[in-house]
mmCIF file with all atom_site columns, C-alpha atoms and ligand atoms in Angstrom:
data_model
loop_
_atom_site.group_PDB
_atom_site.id
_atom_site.type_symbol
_atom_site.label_atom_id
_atom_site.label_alt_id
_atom_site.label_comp_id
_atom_site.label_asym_id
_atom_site.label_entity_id
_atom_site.label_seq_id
_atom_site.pdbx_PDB_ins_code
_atom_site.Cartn_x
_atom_site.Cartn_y
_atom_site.Cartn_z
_atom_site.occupancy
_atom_site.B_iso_or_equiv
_atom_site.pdbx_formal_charge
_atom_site.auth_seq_id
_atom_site.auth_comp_id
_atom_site.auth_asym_id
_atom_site.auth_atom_id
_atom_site.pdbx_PDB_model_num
ATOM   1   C  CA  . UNK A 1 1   ? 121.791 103.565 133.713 1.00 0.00 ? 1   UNK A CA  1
ATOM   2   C  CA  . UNK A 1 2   ? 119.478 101.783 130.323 1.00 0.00 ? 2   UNK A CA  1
ATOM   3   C  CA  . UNK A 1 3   ? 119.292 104.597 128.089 1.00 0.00 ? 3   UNK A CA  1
ATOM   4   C  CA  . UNK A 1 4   ? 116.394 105.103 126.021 1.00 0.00 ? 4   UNK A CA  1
ATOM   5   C  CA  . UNK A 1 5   ? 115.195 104.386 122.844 1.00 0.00 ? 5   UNK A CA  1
ATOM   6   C  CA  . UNK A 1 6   ? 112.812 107.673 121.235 1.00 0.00 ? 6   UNK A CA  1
ATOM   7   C  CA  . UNK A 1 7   ? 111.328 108.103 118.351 1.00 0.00 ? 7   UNK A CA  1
ATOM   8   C  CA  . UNK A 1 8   ? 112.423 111.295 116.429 1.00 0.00 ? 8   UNK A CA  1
ATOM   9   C  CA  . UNK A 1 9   ? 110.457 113.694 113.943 1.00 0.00 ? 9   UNK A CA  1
ATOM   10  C  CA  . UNK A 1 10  ? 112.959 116.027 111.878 1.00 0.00 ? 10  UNK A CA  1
ATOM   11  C  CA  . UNK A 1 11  ? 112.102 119.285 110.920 1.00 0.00 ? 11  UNK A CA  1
ATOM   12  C  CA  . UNK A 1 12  ? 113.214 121.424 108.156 1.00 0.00 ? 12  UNK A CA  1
ATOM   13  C  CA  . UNK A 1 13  ? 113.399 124.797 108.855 1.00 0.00 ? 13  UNK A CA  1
ATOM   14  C  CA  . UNK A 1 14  ? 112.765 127.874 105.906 1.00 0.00 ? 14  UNK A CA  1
ATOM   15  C  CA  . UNK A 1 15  ? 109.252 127.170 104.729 1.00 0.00 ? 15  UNK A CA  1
ATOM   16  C  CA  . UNK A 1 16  ? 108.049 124.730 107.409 1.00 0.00 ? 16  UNK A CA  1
ATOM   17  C  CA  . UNK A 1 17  ? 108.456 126.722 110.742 1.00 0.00 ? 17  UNK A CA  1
ATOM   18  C  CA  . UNK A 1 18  ? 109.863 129.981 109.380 1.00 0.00 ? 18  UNK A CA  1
ATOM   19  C  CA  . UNK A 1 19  ? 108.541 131.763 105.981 1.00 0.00 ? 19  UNK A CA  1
ATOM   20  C  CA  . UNK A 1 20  ? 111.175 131.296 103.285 1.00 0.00 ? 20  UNK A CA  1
ATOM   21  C  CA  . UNK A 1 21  ? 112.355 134.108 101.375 1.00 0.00 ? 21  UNK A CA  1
ATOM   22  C  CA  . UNK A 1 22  ? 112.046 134.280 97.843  1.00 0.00 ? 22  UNK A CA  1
ATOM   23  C  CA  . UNK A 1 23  ? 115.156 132.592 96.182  1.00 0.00 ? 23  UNK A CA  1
ATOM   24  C  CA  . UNK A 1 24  ? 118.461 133.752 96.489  1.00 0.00 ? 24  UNK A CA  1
ATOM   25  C  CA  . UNK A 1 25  ? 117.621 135.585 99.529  1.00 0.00 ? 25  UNK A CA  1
ATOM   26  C  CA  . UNK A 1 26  ? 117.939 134.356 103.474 1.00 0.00 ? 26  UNK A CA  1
ATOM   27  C  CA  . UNK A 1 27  ? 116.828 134.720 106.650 1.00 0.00 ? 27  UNK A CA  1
ATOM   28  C  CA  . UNK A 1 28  ? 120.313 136.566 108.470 1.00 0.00 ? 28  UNK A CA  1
ATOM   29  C  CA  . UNK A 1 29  ? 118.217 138.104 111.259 1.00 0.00 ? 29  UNK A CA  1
ATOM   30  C  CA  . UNK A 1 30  ? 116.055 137.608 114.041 1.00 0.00 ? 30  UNK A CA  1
ATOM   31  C  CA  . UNK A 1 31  ? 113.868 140.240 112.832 1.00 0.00 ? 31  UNK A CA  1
ATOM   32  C  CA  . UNK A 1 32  ? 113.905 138.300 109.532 1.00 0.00 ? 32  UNK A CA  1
ATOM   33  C  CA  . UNK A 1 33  ? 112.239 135.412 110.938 1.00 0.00 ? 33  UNK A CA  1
ATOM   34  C  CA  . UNK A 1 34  ? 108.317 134.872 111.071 1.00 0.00 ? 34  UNK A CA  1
ATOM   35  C  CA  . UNK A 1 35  ? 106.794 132.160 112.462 1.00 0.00 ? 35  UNK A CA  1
ATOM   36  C  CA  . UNK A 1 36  ? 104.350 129.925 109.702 1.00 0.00 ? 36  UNK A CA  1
ATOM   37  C  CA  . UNK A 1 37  ? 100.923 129.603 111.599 1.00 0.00 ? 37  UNK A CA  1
ATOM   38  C  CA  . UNK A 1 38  ? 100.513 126.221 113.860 1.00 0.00 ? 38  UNK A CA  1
ATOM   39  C  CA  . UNK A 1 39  ? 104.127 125.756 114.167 1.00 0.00 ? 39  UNK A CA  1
ATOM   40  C  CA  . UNK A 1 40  ? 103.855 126.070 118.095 1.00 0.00 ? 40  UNK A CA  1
ATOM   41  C  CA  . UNK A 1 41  ? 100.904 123.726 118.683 1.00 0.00 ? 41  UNK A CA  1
ATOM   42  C  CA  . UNK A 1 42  ? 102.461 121.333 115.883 1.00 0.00 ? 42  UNK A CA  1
ATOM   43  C  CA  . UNK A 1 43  ? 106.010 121.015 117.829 1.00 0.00 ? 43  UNK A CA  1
ATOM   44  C  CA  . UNK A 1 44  ? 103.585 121.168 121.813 1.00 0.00 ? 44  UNK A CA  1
ATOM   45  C  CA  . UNK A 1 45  ? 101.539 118.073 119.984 1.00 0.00 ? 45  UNK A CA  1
ATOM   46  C  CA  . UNK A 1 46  ? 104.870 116.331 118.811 1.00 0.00 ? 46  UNK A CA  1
ATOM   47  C  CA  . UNK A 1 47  ? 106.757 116.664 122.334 1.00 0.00 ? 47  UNK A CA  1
ATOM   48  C  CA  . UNK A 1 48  ? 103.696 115.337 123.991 1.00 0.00 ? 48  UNK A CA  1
ATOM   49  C  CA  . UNK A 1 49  ? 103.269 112.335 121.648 1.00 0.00 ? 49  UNK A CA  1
ATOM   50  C  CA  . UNK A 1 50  ? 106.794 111.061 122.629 1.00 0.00 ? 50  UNK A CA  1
ATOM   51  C  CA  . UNK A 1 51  ? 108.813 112.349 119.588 1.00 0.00 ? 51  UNK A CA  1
ATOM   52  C  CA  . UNK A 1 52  ? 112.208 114.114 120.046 1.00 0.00 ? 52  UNK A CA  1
ATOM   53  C  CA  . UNK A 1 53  ? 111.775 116.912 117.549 1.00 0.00 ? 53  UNK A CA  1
ATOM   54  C  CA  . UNK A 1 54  ? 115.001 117.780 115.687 1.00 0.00 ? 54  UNK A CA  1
ATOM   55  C  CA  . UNK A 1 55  ? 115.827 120.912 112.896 1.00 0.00 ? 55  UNK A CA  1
ATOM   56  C  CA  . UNK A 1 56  ? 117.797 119.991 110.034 1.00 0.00 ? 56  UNK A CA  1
ATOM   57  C  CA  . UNK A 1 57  ? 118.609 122.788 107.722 1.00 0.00 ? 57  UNK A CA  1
ATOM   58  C  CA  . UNK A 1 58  ? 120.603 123.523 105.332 1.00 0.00 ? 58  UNK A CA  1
ATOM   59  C  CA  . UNK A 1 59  ? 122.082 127.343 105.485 1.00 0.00 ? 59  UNK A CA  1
ATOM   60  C  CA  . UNK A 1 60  ? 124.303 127.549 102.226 1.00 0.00 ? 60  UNK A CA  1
ATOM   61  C  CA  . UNK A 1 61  ? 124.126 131.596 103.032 1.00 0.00 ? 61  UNK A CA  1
ATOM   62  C  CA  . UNK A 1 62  ? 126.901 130.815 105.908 1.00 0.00 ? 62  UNK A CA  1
ATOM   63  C  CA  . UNK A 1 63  ? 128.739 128.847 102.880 1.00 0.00 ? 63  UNK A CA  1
ATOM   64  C  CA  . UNK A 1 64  ? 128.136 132.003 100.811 1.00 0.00 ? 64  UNK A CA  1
ATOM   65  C  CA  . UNK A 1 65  ? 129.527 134.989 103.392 1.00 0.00 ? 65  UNK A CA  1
ATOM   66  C  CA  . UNK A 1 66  ? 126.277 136.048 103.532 1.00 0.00 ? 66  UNK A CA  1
ATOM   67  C  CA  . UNK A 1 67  ? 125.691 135.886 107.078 1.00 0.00 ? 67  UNK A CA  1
ATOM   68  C  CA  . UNK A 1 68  ? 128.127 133.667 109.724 1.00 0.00 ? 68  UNK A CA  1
ATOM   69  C  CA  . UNK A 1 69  ? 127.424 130.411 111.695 1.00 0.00 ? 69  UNK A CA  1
ATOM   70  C  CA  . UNK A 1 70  ? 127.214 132.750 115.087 1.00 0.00 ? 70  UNK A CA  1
ATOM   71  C  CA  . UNK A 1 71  ? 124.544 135.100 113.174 1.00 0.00 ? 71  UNK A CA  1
ATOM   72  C  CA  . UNK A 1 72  ? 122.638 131.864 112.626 1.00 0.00 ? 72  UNK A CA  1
ATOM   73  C  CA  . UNK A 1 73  ? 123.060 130.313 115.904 1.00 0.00 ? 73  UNK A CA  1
ATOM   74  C  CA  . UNK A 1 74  ? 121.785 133.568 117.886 1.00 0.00 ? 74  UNK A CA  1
ATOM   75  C  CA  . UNK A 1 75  ? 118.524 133.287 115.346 1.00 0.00 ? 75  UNK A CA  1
ATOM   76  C  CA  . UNK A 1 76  ? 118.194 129.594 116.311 1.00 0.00 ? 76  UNK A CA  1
ATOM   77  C  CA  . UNK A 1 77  ? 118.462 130.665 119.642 1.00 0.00 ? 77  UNK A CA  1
ATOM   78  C  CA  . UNK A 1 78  ? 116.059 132.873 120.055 1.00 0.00 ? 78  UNK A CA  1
ATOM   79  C  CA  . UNK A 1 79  ? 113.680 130.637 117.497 1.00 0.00 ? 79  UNK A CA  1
ATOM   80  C  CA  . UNK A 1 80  ? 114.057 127.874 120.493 1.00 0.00 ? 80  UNK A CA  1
ATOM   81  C  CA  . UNK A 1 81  ? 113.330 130.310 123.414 1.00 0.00 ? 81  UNK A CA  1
ATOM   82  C  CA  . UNK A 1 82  ? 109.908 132.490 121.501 1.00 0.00 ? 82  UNK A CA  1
ATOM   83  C  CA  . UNK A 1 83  ? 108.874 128.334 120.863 1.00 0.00 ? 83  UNK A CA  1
ATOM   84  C  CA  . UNK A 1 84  ? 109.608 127.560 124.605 1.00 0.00 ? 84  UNK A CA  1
ATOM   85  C  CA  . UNK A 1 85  ? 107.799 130.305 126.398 1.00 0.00 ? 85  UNK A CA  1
ATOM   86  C  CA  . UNK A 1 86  ? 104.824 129.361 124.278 1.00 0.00 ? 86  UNK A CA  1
ATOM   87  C  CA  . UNK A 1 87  ? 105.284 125.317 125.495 1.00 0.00 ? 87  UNK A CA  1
ATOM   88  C  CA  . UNK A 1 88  ? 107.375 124.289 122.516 1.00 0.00 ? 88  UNK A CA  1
ATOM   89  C  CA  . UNK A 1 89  ? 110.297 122.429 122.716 1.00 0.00 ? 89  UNK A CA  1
ATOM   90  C  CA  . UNK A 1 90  ? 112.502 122.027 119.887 1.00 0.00 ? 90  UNK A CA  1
ATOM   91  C  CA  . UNK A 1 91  ? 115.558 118.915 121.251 1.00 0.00 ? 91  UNK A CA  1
ATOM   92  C  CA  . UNK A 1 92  ? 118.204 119.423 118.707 1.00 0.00 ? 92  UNK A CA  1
ATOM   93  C  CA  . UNK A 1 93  ? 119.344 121.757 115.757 1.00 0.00 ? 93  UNK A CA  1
ATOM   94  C  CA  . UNK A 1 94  ? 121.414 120.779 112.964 1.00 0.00 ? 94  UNK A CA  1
ATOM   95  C  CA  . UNK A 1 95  ? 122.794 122.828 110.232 1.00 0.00 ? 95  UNK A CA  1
ATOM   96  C  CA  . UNK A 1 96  ? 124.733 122.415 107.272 1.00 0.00 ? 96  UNK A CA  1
ATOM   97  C  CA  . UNK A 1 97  ? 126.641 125.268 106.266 1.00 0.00 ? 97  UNK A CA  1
ATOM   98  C  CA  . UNK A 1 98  ? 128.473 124.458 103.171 1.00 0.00 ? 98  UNK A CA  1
ATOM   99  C  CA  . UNK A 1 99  ? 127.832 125.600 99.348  1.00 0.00 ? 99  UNK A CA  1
ATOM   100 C  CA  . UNK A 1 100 ? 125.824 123.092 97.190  1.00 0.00 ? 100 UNK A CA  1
ATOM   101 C  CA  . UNK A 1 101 ? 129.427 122.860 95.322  1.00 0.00 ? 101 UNK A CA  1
ATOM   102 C  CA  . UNK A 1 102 ? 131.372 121.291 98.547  1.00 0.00 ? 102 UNK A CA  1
ATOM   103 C  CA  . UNK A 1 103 ? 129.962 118.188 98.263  1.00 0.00 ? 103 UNK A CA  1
ATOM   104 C  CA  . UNK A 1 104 ? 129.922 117.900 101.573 1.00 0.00 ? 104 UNK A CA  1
ATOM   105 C  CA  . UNK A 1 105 ? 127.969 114.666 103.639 1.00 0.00 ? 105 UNK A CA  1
ATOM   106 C  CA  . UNK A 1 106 ? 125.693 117.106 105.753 1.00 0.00 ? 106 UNK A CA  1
ATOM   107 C  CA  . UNK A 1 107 ? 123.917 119.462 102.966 1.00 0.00 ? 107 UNK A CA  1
ATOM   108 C  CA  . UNK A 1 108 ? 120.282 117.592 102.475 1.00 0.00 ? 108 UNK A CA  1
ATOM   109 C  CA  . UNK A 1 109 ? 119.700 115.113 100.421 1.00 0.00 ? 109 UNK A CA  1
ATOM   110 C  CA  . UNK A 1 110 ? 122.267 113.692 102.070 1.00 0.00 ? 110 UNK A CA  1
ATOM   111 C  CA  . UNK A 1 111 ? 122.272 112.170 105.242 1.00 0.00 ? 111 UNK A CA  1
ATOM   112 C  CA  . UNK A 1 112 ? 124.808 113.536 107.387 1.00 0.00 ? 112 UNK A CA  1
ATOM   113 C  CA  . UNK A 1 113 ? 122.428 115.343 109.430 1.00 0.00 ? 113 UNK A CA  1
ATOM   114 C  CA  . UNK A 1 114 ? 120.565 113.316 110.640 1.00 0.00 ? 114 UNK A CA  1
ATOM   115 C  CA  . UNK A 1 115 ? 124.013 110.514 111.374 1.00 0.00 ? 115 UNK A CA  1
ATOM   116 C  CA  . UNK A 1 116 ? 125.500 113.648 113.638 1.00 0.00 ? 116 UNK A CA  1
ATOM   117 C  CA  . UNK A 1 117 ? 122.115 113.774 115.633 1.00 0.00 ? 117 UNK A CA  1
ATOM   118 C  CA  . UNK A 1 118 ? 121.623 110.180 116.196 1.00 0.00 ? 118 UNK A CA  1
ATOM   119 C  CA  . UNK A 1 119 ? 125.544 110.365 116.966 1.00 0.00 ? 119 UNK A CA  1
ATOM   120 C  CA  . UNK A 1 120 ? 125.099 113.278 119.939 1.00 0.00 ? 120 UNK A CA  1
ATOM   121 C  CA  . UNK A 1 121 ? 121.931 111.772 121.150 1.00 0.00 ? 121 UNK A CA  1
ATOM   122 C  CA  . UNK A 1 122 ? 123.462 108.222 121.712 1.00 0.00 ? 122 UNK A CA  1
ATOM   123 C  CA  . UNK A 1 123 ? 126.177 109.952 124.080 1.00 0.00 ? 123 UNK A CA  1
ATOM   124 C  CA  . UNK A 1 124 ? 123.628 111.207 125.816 1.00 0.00 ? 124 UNK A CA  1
ATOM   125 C  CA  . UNK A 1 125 ? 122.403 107.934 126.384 1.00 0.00 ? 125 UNK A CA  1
ATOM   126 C  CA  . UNK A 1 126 ? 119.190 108.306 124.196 1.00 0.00 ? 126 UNK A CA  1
ATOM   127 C  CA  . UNK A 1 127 ? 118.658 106.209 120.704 1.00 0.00 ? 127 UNK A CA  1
ATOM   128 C  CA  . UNK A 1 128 ? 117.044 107.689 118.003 1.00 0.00 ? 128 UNK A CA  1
ATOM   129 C  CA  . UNK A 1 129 ? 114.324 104.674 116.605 1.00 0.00 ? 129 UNK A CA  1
ATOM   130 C  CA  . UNK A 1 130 ? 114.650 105.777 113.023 1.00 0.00 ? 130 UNK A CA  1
ATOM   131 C  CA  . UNK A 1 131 ? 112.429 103.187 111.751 1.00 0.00 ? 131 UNK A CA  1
ATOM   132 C  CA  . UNK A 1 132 ? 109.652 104.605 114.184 1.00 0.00 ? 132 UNK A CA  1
ATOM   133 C  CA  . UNK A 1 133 ? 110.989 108.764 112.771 1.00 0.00 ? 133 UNK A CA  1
ATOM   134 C  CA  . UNK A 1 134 ? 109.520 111.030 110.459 1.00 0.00 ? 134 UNK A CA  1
ATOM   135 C  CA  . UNK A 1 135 ? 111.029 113.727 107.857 1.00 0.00 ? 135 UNK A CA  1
ATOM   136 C  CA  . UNK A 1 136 ? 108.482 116.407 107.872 1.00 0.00 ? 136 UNK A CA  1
ATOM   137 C  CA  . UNK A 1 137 ? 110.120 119.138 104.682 1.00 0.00 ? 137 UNK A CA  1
ATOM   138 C  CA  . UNK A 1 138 ? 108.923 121.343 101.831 1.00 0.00 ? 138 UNK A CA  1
ATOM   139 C  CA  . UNK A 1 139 ? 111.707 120.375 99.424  1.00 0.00 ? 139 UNK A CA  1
ATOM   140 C  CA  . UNK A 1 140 ? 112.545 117.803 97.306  1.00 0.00 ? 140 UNK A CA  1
ATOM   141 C  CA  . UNK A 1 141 ? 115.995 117.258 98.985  1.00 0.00 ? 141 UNK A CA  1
ATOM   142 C  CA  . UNK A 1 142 ? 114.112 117.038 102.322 1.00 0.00 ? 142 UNK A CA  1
ATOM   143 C  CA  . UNK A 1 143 ? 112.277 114.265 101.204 1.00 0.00 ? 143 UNK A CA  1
ATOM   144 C  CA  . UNK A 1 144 ? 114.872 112.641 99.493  1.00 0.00 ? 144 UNK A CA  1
ATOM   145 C  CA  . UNK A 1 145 ? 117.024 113.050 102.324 1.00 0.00 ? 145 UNK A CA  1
ATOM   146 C  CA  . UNK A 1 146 ? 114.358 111.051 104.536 1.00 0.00 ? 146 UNK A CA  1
ATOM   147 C  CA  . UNK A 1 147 ? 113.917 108.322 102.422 1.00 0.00 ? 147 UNK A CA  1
ATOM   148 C  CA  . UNK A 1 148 ? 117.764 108.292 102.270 1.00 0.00 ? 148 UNK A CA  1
ATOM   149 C  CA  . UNK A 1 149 ? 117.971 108.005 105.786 1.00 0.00 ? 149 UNK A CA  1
ATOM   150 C  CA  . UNK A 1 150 ? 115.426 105.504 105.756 1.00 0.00 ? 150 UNK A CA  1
ATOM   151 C  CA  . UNK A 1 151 ? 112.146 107.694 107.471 1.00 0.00 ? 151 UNK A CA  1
ATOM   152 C  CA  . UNK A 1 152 ? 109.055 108.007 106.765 1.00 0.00 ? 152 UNK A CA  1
ATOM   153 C  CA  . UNK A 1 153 ? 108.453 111.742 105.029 1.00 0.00 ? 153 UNK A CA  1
ATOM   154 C  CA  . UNK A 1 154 ? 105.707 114.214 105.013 1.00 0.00 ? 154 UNK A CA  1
ATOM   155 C  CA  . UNK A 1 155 ? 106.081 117.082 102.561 1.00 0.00 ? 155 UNK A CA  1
ATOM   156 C  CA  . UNK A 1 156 ? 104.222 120.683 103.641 1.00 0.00 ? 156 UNK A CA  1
ATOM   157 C  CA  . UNK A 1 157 ? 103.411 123.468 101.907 1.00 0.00 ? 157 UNK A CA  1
ATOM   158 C  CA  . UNK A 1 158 ? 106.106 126.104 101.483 1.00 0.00 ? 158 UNK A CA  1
ATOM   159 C  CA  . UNK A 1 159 ? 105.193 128.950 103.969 1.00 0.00 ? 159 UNK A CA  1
ATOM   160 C  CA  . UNK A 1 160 ? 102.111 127.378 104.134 1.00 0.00 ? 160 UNK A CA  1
ATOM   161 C  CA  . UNK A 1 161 ? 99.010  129.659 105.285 1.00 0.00 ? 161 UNK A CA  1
ATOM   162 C  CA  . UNK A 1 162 ? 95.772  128.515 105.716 1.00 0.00 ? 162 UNK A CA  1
ATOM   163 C  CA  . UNK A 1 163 ? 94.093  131.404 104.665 1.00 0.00 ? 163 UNK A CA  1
ATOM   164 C  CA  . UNK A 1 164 ? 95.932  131.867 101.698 1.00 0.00 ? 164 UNK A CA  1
ATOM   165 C  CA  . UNK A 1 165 ? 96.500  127.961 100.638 1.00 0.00 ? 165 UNK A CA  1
ATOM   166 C  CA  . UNK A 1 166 ? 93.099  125.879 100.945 1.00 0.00 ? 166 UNK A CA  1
ATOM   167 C  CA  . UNK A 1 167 ? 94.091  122.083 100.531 1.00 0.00 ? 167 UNK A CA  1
ATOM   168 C  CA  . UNK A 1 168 ? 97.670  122.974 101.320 1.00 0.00 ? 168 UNK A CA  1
ATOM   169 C  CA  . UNK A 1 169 ? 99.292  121.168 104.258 1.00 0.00 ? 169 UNK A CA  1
ATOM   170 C  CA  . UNK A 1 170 ? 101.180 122.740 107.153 1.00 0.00 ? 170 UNK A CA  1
ATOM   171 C  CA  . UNK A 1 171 ? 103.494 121.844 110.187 1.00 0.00 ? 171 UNK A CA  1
ATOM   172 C  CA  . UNK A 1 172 ? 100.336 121.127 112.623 1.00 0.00 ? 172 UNK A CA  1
ATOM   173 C  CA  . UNK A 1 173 ? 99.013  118.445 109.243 1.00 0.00 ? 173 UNK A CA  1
ATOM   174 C  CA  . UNK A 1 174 ? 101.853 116.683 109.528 1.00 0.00 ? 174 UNK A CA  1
ATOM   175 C  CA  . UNK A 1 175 ? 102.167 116.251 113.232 1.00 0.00 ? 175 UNK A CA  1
ATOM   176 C  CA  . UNK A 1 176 ? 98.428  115.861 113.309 1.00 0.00 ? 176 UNK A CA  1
ATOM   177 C  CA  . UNK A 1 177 ? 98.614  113.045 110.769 1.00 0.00 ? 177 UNK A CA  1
ATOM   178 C  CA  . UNK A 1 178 ? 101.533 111.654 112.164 1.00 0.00 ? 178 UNK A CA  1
ATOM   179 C  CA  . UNK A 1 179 ? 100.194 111.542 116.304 1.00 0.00 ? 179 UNK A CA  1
ATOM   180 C  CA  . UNK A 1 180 ? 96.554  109.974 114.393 1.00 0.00 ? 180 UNK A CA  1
ATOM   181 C  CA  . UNK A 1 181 ? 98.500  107.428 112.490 1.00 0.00 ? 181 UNK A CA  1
ATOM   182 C  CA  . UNK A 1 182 ? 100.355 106.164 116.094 1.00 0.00 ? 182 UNK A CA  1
ATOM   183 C  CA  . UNK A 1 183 ? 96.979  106.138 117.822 1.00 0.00 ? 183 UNK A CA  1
ATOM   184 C  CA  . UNK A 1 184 ? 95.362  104.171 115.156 1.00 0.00 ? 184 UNK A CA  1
ATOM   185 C  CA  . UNK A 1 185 ? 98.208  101.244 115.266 1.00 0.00 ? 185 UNK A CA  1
ATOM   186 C  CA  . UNK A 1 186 ? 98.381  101.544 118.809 1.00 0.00 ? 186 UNK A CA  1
ATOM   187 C  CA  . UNK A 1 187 ? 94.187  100.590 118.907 1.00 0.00 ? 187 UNK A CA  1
ATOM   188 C  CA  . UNK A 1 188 ? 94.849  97.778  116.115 1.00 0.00 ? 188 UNK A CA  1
ATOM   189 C  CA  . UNK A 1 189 ? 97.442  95.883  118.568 1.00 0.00 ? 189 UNK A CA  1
HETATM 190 MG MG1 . MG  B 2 .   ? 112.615 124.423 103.294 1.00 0.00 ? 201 MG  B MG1 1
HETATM 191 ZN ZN1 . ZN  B 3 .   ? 127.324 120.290 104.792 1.00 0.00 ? 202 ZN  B ZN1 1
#
């Protein structure tokens, strides 16, 4: 079987489909964790425009005690089933879970992330087309991590709100710019 070759977008998490907490403080609950508006139509338009969509997050609180890797998978869990009854479909979540101070190859801006999905996806017979991926983030180390992996990179507002931010830039800007900007060069070819 001729696997495929996909485009990806990756997603940060806190601040971009989740509202961060204030510094020094995490998200170590489901009942912790709000959805930022348009996250659900952003990921629906992504999925339908072809794009695997991918977390990568970095959750030094497992690093710190403050909460443990199971804690954060049953939150990612039931982040990917609320997104899927509404259409959603998130393909892959990737977390870092080590302190700043481990110098570690996963925590963002490095790259490791993003080499672990592209390294699952291939054994499933699907190849990420980096060159054709985007790094949607509301951190500097997101976007340094993109254009260390080589992606194009969209930076959102932090917990962006539309009625609270006007000019600021959200999850369903980016994939909104992102799906226009694939339409336009497929029309120039
Ligand atoms: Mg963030
Ligand atoms: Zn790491």
């Amino acid at each position: 079987m001729k696997g495929s070759v996909r485009p990806a977008v990756f997603l940060d998490r806190d601040g971009v489909i989740n509202r961060k907490m204030v510094e020094g403080h995490y998200v170590t609950q489901w009942s912790g964790f709000e959805f930022l508006t348009g996250v659900t139509e952003a990921i629906r338009l992504m999925n339908g425009s072809g794009y695997l969509v991918i977390v990568v997050t970095n959750q030094q609180c497992v690093g710190k005690g403050i909460v443990t890797m199971e804690a954060i998978e049953g939150i990612h869990l039931r982040m990917v089933r609320s997104l899927e009854e509404n259409g959603a479909r998130i393909d892959g979540i990737y977390v870092c879970p080590h302190l700043a101070s481990d110098g570690c190859s996963c925590r963002k801006p490095a790259t490791g992330l993003f080499e672990m999905a592209a390294r699952d996806f291939r054994r499933r017979g699907i190849s990420i087309d980096m060159v054709r991926s985007h790094m949607i983030g509301d951190s500097d180390s997101d976007i340094l991590a993109g254009e260390n992996a080589g992606l194009t990179t969209f930076r959102v507002t932090s917990n962006y709100d539309p009625r609270m931010c006007p000019g600021g830039k959200g999850l369903l800007n980016a994939a909104r710019s992102i799906t226009a900007n694939d339409q336009r060069k497929r029309m120039a070819m």
